[in-house]
XYZ file of C-alpha atoms in Angstrom:
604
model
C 274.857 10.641 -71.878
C 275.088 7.660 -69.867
C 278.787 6.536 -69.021
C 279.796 2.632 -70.102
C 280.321 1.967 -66.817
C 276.934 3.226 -65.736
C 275.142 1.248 -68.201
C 276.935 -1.796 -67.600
C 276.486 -1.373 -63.488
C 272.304 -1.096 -64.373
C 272.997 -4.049 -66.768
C 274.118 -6.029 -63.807
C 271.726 -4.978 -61.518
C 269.036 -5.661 -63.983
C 270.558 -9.277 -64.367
C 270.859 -9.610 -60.823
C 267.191 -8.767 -60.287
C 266.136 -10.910 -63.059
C 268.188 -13.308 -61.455
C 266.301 -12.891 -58.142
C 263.100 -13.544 -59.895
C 264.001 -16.815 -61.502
C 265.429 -18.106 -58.587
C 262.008 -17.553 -56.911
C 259.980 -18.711 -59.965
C 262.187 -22.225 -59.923
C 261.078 -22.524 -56.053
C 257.670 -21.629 -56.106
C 257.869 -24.286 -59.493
C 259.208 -27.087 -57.357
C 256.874 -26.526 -54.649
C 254.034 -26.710 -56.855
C 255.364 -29.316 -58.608
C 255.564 -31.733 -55.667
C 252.055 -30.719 -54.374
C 250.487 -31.022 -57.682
C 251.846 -34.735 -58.531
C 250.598 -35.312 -54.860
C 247.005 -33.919 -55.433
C 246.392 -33.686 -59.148
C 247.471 -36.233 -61.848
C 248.717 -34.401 -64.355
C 248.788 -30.905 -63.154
C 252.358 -30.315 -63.013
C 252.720 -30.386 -66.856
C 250.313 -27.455 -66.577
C 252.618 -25.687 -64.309
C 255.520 -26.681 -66.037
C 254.105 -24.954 -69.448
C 253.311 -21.800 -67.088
C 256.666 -21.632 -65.224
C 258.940 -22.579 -68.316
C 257.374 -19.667 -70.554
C 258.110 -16.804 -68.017
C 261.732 -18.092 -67.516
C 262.455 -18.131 -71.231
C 260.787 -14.950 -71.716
C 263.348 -13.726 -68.661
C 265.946 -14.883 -70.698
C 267.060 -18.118 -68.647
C 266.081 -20.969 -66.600
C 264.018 -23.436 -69.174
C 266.980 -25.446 -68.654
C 266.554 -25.758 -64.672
C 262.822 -26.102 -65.142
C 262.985 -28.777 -68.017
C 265.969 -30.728 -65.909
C 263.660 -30.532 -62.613
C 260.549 -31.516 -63.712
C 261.838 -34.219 -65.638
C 261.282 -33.597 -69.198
C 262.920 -35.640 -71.391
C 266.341 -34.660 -72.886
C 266.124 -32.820 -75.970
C 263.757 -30.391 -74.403
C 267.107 -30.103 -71.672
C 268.957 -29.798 -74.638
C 267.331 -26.822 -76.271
C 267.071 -25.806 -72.596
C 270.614 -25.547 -72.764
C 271.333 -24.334 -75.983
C 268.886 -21.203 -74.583
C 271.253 -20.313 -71.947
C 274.226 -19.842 -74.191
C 272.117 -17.705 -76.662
C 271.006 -15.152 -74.607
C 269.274 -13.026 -76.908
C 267.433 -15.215 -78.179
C 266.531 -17.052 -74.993
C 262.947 -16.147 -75.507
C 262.437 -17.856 -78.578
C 264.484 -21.178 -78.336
C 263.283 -21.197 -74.530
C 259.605 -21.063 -75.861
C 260.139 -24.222 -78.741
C 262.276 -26.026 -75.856
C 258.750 -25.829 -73.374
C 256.646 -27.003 -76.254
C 258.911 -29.573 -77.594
C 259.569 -30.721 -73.834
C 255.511 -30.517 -73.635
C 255.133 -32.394 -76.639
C 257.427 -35.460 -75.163
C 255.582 -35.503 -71.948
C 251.944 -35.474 -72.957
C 252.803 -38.434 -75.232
C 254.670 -40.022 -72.303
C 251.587 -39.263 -70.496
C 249.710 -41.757 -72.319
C 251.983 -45.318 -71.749
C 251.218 -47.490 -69.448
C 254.919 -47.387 -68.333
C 254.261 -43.821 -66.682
C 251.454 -45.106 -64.855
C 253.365 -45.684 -61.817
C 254.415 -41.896 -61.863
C 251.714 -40.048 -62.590
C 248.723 -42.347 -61.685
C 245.348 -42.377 -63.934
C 242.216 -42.935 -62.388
C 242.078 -46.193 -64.002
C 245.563 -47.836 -62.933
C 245.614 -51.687 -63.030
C 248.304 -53.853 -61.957
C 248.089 -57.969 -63.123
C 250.883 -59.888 -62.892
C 250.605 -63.711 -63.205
C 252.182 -66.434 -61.554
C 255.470 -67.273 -64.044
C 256.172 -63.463 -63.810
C 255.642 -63.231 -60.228
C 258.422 -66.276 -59.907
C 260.488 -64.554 -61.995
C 260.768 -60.974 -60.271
C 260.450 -62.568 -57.105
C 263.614 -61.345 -54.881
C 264.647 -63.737 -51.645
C 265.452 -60.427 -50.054
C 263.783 -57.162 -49.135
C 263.872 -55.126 -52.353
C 261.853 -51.826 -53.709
C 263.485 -50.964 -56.626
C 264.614 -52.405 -59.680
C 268.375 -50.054 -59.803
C 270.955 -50.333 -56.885
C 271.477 -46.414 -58.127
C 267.639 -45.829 -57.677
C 268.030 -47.017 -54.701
C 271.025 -45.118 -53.780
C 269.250 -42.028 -54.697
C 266.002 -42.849 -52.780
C 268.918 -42.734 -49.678
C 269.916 -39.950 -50.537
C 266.146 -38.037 -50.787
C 265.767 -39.511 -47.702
C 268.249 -38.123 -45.776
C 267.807 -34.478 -47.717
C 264.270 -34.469 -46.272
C 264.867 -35.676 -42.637
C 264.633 -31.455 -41.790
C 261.131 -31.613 -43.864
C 260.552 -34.715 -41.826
C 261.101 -33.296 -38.052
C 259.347 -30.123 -39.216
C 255.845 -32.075 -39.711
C 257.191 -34.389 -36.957
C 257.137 -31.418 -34.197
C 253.843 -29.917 -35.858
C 252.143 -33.364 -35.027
C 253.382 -33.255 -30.898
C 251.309 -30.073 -31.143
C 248.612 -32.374 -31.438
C 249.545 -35.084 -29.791
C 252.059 -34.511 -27.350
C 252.276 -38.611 -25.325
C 251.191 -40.543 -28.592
C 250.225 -43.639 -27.286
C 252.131 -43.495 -23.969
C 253.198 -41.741 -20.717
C 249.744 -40.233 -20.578
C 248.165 -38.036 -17.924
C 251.528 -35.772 -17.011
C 249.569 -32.416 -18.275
C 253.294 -30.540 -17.108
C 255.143 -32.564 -19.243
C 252.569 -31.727 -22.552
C 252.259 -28.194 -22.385
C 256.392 -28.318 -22.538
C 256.345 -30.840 -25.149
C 253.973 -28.473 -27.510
C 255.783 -25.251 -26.176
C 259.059 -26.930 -27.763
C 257.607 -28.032 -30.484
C 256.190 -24.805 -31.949
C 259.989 -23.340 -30.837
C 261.881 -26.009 -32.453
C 259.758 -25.502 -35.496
C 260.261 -21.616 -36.304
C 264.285 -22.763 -36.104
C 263.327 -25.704 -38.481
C 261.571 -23.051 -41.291
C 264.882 -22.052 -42.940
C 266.076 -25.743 -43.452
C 262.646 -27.510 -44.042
C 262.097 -25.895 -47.183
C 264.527 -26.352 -49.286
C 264.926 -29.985 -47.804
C 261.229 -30.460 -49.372
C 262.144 -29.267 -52.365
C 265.466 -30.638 -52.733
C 264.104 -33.882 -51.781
C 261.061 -34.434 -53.360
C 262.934 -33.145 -56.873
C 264.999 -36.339 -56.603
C 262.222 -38.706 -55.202
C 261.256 -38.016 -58.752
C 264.378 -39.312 -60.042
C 264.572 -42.285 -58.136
C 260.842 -43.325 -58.631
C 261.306 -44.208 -62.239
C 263.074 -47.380 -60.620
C 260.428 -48.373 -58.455
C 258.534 -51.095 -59.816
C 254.366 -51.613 -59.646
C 254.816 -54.135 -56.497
C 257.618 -56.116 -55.010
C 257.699 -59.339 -53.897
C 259.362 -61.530 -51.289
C 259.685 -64.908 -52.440
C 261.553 -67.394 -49.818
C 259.984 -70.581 -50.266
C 260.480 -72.791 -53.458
C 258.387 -72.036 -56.651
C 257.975 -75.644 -57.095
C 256.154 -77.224 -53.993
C 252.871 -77.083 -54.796
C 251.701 -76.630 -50.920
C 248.268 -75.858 -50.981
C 245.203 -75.250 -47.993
C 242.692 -77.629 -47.654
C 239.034 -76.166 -47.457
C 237.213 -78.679 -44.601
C 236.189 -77.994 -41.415
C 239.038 -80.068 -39.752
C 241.946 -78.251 -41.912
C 240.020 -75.078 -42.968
C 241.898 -71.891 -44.701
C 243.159 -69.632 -41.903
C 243.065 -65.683 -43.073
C 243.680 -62.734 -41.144
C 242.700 -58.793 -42.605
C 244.306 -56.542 -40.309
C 244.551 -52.579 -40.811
C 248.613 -52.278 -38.718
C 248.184 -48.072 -39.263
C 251.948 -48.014 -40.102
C 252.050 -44.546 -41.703
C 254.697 -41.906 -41.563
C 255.637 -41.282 -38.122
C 253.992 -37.611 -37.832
C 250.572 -38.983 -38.987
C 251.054 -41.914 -36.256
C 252.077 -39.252 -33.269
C 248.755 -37.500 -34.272
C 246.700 -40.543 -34.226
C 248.114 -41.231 -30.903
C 249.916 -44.213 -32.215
C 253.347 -44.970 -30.711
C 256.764 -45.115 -33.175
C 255.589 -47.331 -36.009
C 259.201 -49.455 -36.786
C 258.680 -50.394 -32.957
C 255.011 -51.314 -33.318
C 256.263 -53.122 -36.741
C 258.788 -55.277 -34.540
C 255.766 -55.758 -31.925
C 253.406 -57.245 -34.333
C 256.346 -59.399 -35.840
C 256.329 -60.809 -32.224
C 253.148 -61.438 -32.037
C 252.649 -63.362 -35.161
C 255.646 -65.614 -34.515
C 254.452 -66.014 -30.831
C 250.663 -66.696 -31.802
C 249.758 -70.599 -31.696
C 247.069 -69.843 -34.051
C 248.589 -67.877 -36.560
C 246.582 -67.550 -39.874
C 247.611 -69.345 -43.381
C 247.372 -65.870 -44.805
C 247.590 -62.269 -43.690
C 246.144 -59.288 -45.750
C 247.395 -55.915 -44.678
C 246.427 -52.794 -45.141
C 247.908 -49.166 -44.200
C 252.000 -50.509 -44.812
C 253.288 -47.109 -45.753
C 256.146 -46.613 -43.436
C 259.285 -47.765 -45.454
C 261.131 -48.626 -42.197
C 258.471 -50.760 -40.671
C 257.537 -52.598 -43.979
C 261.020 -53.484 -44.173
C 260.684 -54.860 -40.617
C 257.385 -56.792 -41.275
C 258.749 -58.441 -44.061
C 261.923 -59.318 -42.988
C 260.471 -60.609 -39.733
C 257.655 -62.723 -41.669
C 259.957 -64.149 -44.050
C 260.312 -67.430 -42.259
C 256.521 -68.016 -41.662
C 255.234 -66.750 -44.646
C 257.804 -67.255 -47.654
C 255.386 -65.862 -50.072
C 254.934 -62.050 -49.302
C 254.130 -58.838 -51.728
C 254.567 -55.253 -50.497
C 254.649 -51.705 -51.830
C 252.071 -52.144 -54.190
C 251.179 -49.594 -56.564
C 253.955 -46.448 -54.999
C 253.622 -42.694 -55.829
C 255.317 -40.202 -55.456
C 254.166 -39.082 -52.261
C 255.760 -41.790 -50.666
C 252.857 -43.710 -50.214
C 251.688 -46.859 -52.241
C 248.789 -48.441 -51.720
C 248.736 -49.990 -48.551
C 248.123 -53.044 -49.071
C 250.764 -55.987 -48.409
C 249.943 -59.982 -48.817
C 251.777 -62.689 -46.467
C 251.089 -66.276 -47.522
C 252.222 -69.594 -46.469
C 251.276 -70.606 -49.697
C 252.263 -69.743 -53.209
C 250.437 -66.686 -54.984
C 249.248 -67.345 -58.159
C 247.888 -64.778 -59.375
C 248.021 -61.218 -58.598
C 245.898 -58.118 -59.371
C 245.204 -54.533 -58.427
C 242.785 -51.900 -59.523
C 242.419 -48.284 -57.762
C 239.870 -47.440 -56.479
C 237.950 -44.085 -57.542
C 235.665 -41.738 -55.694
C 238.259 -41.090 -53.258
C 238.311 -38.043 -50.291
C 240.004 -36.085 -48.700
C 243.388 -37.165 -47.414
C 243.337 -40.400 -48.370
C 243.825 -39.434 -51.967
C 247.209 -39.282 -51.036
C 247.330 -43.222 -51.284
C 246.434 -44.809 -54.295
C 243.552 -47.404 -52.127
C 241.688 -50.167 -54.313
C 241.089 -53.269 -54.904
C 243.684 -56.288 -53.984
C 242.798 -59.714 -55.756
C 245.173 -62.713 -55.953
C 244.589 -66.084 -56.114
C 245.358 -69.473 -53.887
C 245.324 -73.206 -54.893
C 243.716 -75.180 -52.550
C 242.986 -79.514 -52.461
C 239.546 -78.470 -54.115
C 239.332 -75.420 -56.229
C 240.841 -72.691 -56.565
C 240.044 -69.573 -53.892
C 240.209 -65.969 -54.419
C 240.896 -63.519 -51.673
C 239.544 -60.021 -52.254
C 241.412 -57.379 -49.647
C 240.233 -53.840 -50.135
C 240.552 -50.382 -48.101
C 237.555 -48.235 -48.988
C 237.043 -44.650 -48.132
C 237.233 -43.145 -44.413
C 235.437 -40.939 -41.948
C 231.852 -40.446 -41.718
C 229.766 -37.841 -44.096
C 227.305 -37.829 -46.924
C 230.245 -37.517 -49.652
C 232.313 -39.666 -48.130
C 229.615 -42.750 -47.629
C 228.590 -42.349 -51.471
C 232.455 -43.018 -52.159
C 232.551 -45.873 -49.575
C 229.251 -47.149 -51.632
C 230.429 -46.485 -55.166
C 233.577 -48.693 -54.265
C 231.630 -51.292 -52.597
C 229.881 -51.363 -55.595
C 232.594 -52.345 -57.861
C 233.923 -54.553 -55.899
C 230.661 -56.485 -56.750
C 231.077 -55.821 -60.120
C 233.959 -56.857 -60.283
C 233.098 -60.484 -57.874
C 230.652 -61.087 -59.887
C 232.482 -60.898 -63.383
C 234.886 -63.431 -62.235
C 232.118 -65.646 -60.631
C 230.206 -65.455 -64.279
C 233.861 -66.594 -65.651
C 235.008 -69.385 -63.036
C 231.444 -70.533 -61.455
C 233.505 -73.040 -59.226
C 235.870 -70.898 -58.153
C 235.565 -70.079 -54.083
C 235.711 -66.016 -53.180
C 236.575 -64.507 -50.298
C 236.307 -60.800 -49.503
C 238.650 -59.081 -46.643
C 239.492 -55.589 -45.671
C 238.865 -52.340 -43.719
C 235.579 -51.228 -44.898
C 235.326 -48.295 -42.842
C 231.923 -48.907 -42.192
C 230.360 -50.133 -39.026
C 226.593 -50.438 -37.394
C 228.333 -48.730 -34.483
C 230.576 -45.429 -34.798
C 233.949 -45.218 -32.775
C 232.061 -43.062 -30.133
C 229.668 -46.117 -29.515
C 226.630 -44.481 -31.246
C 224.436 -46.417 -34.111
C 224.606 -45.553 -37.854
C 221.002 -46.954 -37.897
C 219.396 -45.164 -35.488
C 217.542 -42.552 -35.825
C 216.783 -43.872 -39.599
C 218.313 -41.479 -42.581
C 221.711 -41.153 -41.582
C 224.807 -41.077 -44.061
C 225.842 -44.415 -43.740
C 222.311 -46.176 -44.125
C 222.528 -46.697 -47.463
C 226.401 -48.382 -47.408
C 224.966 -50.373 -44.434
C 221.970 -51.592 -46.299
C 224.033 -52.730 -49.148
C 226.324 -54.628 -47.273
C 223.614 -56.377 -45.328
C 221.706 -57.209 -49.077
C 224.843 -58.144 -51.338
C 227.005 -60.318 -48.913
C 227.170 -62.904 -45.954
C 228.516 -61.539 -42.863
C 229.534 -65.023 -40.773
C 230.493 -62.913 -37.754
C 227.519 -62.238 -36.979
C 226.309 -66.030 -37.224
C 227.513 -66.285 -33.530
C 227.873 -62.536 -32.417
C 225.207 -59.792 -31.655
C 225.014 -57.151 -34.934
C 224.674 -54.076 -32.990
C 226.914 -54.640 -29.682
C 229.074 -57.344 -31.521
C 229.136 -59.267 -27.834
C 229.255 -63.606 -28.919
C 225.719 -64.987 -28.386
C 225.063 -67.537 -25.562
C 225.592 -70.754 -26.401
C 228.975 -70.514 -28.505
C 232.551 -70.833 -27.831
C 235.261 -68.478 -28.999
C 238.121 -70.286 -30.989
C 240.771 -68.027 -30.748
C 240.637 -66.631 -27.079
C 242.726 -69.132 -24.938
C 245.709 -68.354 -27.506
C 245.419 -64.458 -27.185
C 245.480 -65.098 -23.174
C 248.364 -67.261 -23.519
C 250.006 -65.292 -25.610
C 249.817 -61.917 -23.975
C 250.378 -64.131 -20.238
C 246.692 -61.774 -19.269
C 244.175 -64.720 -18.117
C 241.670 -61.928 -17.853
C 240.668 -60.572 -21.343
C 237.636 -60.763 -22.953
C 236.528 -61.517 -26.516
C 236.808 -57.582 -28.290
C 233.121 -56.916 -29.873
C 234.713 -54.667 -32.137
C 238.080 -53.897 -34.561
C 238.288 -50.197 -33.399
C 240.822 -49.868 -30.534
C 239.500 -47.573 -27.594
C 241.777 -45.001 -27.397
C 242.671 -43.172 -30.349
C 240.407 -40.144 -31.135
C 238.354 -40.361 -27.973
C 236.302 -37.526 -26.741
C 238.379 -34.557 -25.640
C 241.042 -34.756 -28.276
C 241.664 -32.278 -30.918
C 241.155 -34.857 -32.760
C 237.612 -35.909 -32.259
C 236.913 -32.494 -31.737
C 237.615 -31.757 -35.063
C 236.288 -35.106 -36.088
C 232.776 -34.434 -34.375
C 232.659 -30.630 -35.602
C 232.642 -32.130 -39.447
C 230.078 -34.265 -39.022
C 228.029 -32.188 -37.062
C 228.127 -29.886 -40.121
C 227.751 -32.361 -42.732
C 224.272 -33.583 -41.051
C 223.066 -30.023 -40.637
C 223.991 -29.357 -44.215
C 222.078 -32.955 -45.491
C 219.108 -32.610 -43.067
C 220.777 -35.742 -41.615
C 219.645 -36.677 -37.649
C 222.215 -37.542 -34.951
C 222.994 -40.984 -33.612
C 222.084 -42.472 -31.369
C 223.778 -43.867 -28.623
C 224.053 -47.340 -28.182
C 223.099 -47.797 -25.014
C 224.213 -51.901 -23.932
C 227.628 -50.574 -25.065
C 229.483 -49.901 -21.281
C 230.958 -46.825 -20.441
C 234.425 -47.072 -21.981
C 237.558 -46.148 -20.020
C 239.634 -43.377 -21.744
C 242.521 -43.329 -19.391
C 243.615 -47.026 -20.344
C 244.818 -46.294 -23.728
C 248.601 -44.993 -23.438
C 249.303 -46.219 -19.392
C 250.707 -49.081 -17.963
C 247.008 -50.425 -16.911
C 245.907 -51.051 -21.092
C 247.319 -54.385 -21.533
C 246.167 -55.614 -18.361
C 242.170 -54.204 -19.564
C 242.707 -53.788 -22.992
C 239.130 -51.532 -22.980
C 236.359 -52.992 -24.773
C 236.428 -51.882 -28.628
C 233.294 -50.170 -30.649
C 233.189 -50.199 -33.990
C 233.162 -53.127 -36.469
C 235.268 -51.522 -39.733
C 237.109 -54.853 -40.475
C 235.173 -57.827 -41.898
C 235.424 -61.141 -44.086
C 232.404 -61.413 -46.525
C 230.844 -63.791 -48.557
C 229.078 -63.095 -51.452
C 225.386 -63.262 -51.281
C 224.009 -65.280 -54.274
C 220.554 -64.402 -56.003
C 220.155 -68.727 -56.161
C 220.429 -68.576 -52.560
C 223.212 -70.773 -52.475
C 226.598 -70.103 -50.230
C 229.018 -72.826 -50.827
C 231.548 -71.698 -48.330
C 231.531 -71.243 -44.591
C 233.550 -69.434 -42.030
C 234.365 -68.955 -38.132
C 234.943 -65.118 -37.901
C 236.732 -63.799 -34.480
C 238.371 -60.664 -33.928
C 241.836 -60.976 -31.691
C 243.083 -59.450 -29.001
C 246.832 -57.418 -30.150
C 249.514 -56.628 -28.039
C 251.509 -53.733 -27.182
C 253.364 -51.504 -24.810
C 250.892 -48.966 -22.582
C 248.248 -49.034 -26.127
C 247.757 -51.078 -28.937
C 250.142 -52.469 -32.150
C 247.482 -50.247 -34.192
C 244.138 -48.865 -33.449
C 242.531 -51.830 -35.424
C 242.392 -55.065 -34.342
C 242.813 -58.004 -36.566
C 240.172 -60.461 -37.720
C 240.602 -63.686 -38.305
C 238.532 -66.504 -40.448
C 238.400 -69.678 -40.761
C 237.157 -70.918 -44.311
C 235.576 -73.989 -45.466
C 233.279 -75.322 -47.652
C 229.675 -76.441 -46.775
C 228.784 -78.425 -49.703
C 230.044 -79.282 -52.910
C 229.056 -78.658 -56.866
C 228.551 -82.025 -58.295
């Protein structure tokens, strides 16, 4: 016979086993957790149901699971109830999951958890009287001083999460954007790196879980979008469309993401490029009316843009459409003139990485002396490859759908469509997308070319994007004034030189996809485009770049008009792309464009 003291010593070392195992099942829960609501919508519910039956059946932790993954309270409730009854943990444990399920699946299904969890088809509209009414004079992203408070506090819970992926990126990219050619000082800066994060394991972990478990928390504050409103509600300011006081707007991709994905896309800090471009704005003698953004991730620099704006642009919306992840969508709008209307749709078909930020569709509307204009600003699908240009083309595609359904609506109504396409004749390596015929990107070219107007290339070559003999840039004089360099040229492209260029591990692993993705397709390679100079690819990150600022290649950036069957295109436009500042490279990789919109003739 067993002693009592025996049985209760194997008692305790069965509980502290059991113990053990829960402790790891709530970890491995979290982790999943945050990756799933990154990845999969939906998906952690699944989890949940998996993780939450094995603790009850263990006898505890349905009430850590349900409190964690946010279940509403009665299934923390019966959680709770499960810990005190121990022997019948099991059972209550197993109702308190399905109860806790129940709640969640139904919750699913609101439109109020759409900013959480994120269906394919998420829409934002929000219409002029509400847009005065939320509008804050101050930078603002949630609608609780103790969401926001949290937020803080995730924040500074995840800084060791934060270095880790920071150090992993100087692996990659060890003089992002600056202080290039000392090979010495790289190999010590990746040597450290890898060092620093080994001794970063032990606190990165539970920072990410930690973290991200109240990021969940404090996004049920977060609104859909936020929005900036300094100027008065009630001046009716509005654009006039003629060629002597046309409707100045600007698409520019800034490439302010988190600050590891900027150090690997040789980028330099993003809240400094975000004062930078504030600079140059408020500096910039031709500054546009309006200013669509896209890639405004980074919560420091958005701050910074808007702030800095403020003055110029009183009429500003940011953090549109925010997930968990910490992304939103990208896209921000700065207007001189009031927004009337406002609408988003995500888009679907998305790839790869950039499913981690809910892209689509940005519509909103403008009062002008005539009719009413609507700007379209849209960030479609990157990279090259087969899957990737069908997305690009499938979005592209609804984006006419969705033109045309408000054309069929409002016939007089102007439109305007702006953005980073990702699609270009020429590829950032200066090779064409055209030649050989039968590449990936044929078919997203050819649609482009059919369905809309292209007025950049009314004065500018289509392959080489060089300005034709014969016409006169508008914009250059104020980029050489501005940046004090009497020597730059027009750029025949948006795509900075730099970033990405041969060599990298970055277009090496760039260049090994798509070499696989045309051998898998039957696809040919392109070719090179041969009046496009040799490029130099020690400018980008040295003192010499903003004396040469390298010529650019590709074209992803445009303004559009849409092509009517009747033949007839009511509005006009002078299309440039701008030379940007910065300190050794570039503000961004992109370059902005800038248009100049007016009406040709008139309905009667």
């Amino acid at each position: 016979m067993q002693s009592s003291a025996h049985i209760l010593k194997k008692s305790a070392l069965k509980a502290k086993s059991n113990l053990k195992i829960v402790i790891w099942i709530t970890i491995i829960a979290l982790i999943l957790f945050g990756l799933s609501l990154v990845f999969i919508p939906g998906a952690p519910f699944f989890v949940a149901g998996i993780v939450a039956t094995v603790a009850a059946k263990l006898g505890i932790v349905t009430f850590f699971a349900n409190m964690t993954l946010g279940i509403p309270s009665l299934a923390i409730a019966m959680g709770a109830i499960a810990l005190a009854l121990i022997p019948i943990t099991a059972i209550i444990g197993g109702i308190a999951h399905k109860i806790g399920k129940f709640f969640i699946d139904r919750a699913y299904s609101l439109r109020a958890m759409a900013h959480l969890i994120y269906p394919n088809e998420y829409k934002i509209t929000v219409k002029n009287e509400k847009l005065n009414a939320d509008g804050n004079d101050s930078f603002a992203k949630f609608t609780s001083g103790h969401g926001e408070r949290l937020h803080k506090l995730s924040e500074f819970i995840l800084l060791p999460a934060r270095w880790f992926a920071r150090l992993s990126s100087y692996i990659i990219e060890p003089s992002p954007g600056e202080n290039k050619g000392n090979n010495t000082r790289d190999f010590f800066v990746r040597v450290g790196a890898v060092f620093a994060m080994i001794a970063l394991i032990p606190f990165a972990i539970p920072s990410l879980i930690i973290g991200f478990s109240l990021r969940a928390i404090d996004h049920l504050t977060r609104p859909f979008l936020s929005y900036q409103k300094s100027g008065p509600s009630n001046v009716e300011s509005r654009p006039d469309l003629t060629k002597e006081k046309p409707l100045h707007i600007r698409t520019h991709n800034v490439g302010f993401v988190p600050t590891f994905m900027a150090i690997a896309n040789d980028l330099r800090d993003t809240n400094q490029r975000a004062h930078e471009l504030v600079n140059e704005i408020e500096k910039d003698k031709a500054a546009p009316d309006v200013i669509c953004f896209q890639e405004v991730f980074h919560e420091d620099a958005t701050r910074t843009l808007v702030n800095g704006l403020r003055q110029t642009y009183p009429y500003i919306i940011h953090s549109v459409a925010p997930c968990l992840s910490g992304f939103n969508s990208g896209a921000m709008i700065a207007s001189k003139y009031p927004i009337h209307r406002f609408d988003f749709e995500r888009f679907q078909h998305m790839q790869g990485p950039e499913r981690l930020s809910p892209r689509g569709i940005v519509r909103f509307r403008l009062k002008t002396s005539e009719k009413p204009v609507l700007i379209y600003s849209v960030h479609t699908q990157a990279l090259l490859g087969e899957d990737r240009a069908k997305a690009r083309l499938e979005q592209l595609k609804r984006v006419t759908e969705l033109m045309d359904h408000d054309h069929q609506k409002e016939p007089e109504t102007h439109q305007v469509l702006v953005g980073d396409f990702n699609s270009s004749r020429v590829t950032a390596w200066g090779e064409d997308n055209l030649t050989p015929p039968g590449q990936a990107e044929e078919k997203v070219l050819t649609y482009l070319a059919q369905e809309y107007v292209d007025p950049f290339l009314n004065d500018h070559h289509a392959v080489t994007g060089v300005r034709t003999p014969g016409s006169s840039s508008m914009f250059l004089e104020a980029d050489k004034q501005r940046l004090s360099q009497a020597n730059l040229v027009e750029p025949s492209g948006t795509w900075q030189h730099g970033p990405a260029v041969e060599g990298t591990l970055v277009y090496k692993g760039v260049t090994a996809y798509n070499n696989k993705d045309r051998k898998k397709n039957n696809q040919p390679a392109p070719a090179k485009v041969e009046a496009i100079k040799e490029l130099e690819k020690a400018a980008w990150g040295t003192p010499e770049w903003n004396k040469k600022q390298p010529a650019k290649t590709a074209r992803f950036d445009h303004c559009l008009f849409r092509a009517r069957k009747n033949g007839e295109q009511r509005l006009g436009a002078h299309v440039e792309i701008r030379n940007i500042g910065g300190n050794q490279s570039a503000i961004s990789d992109h370059a902005p464009v800038d248009a100049k919109i007016f009406i040709t003739n008139r309905l009667k």
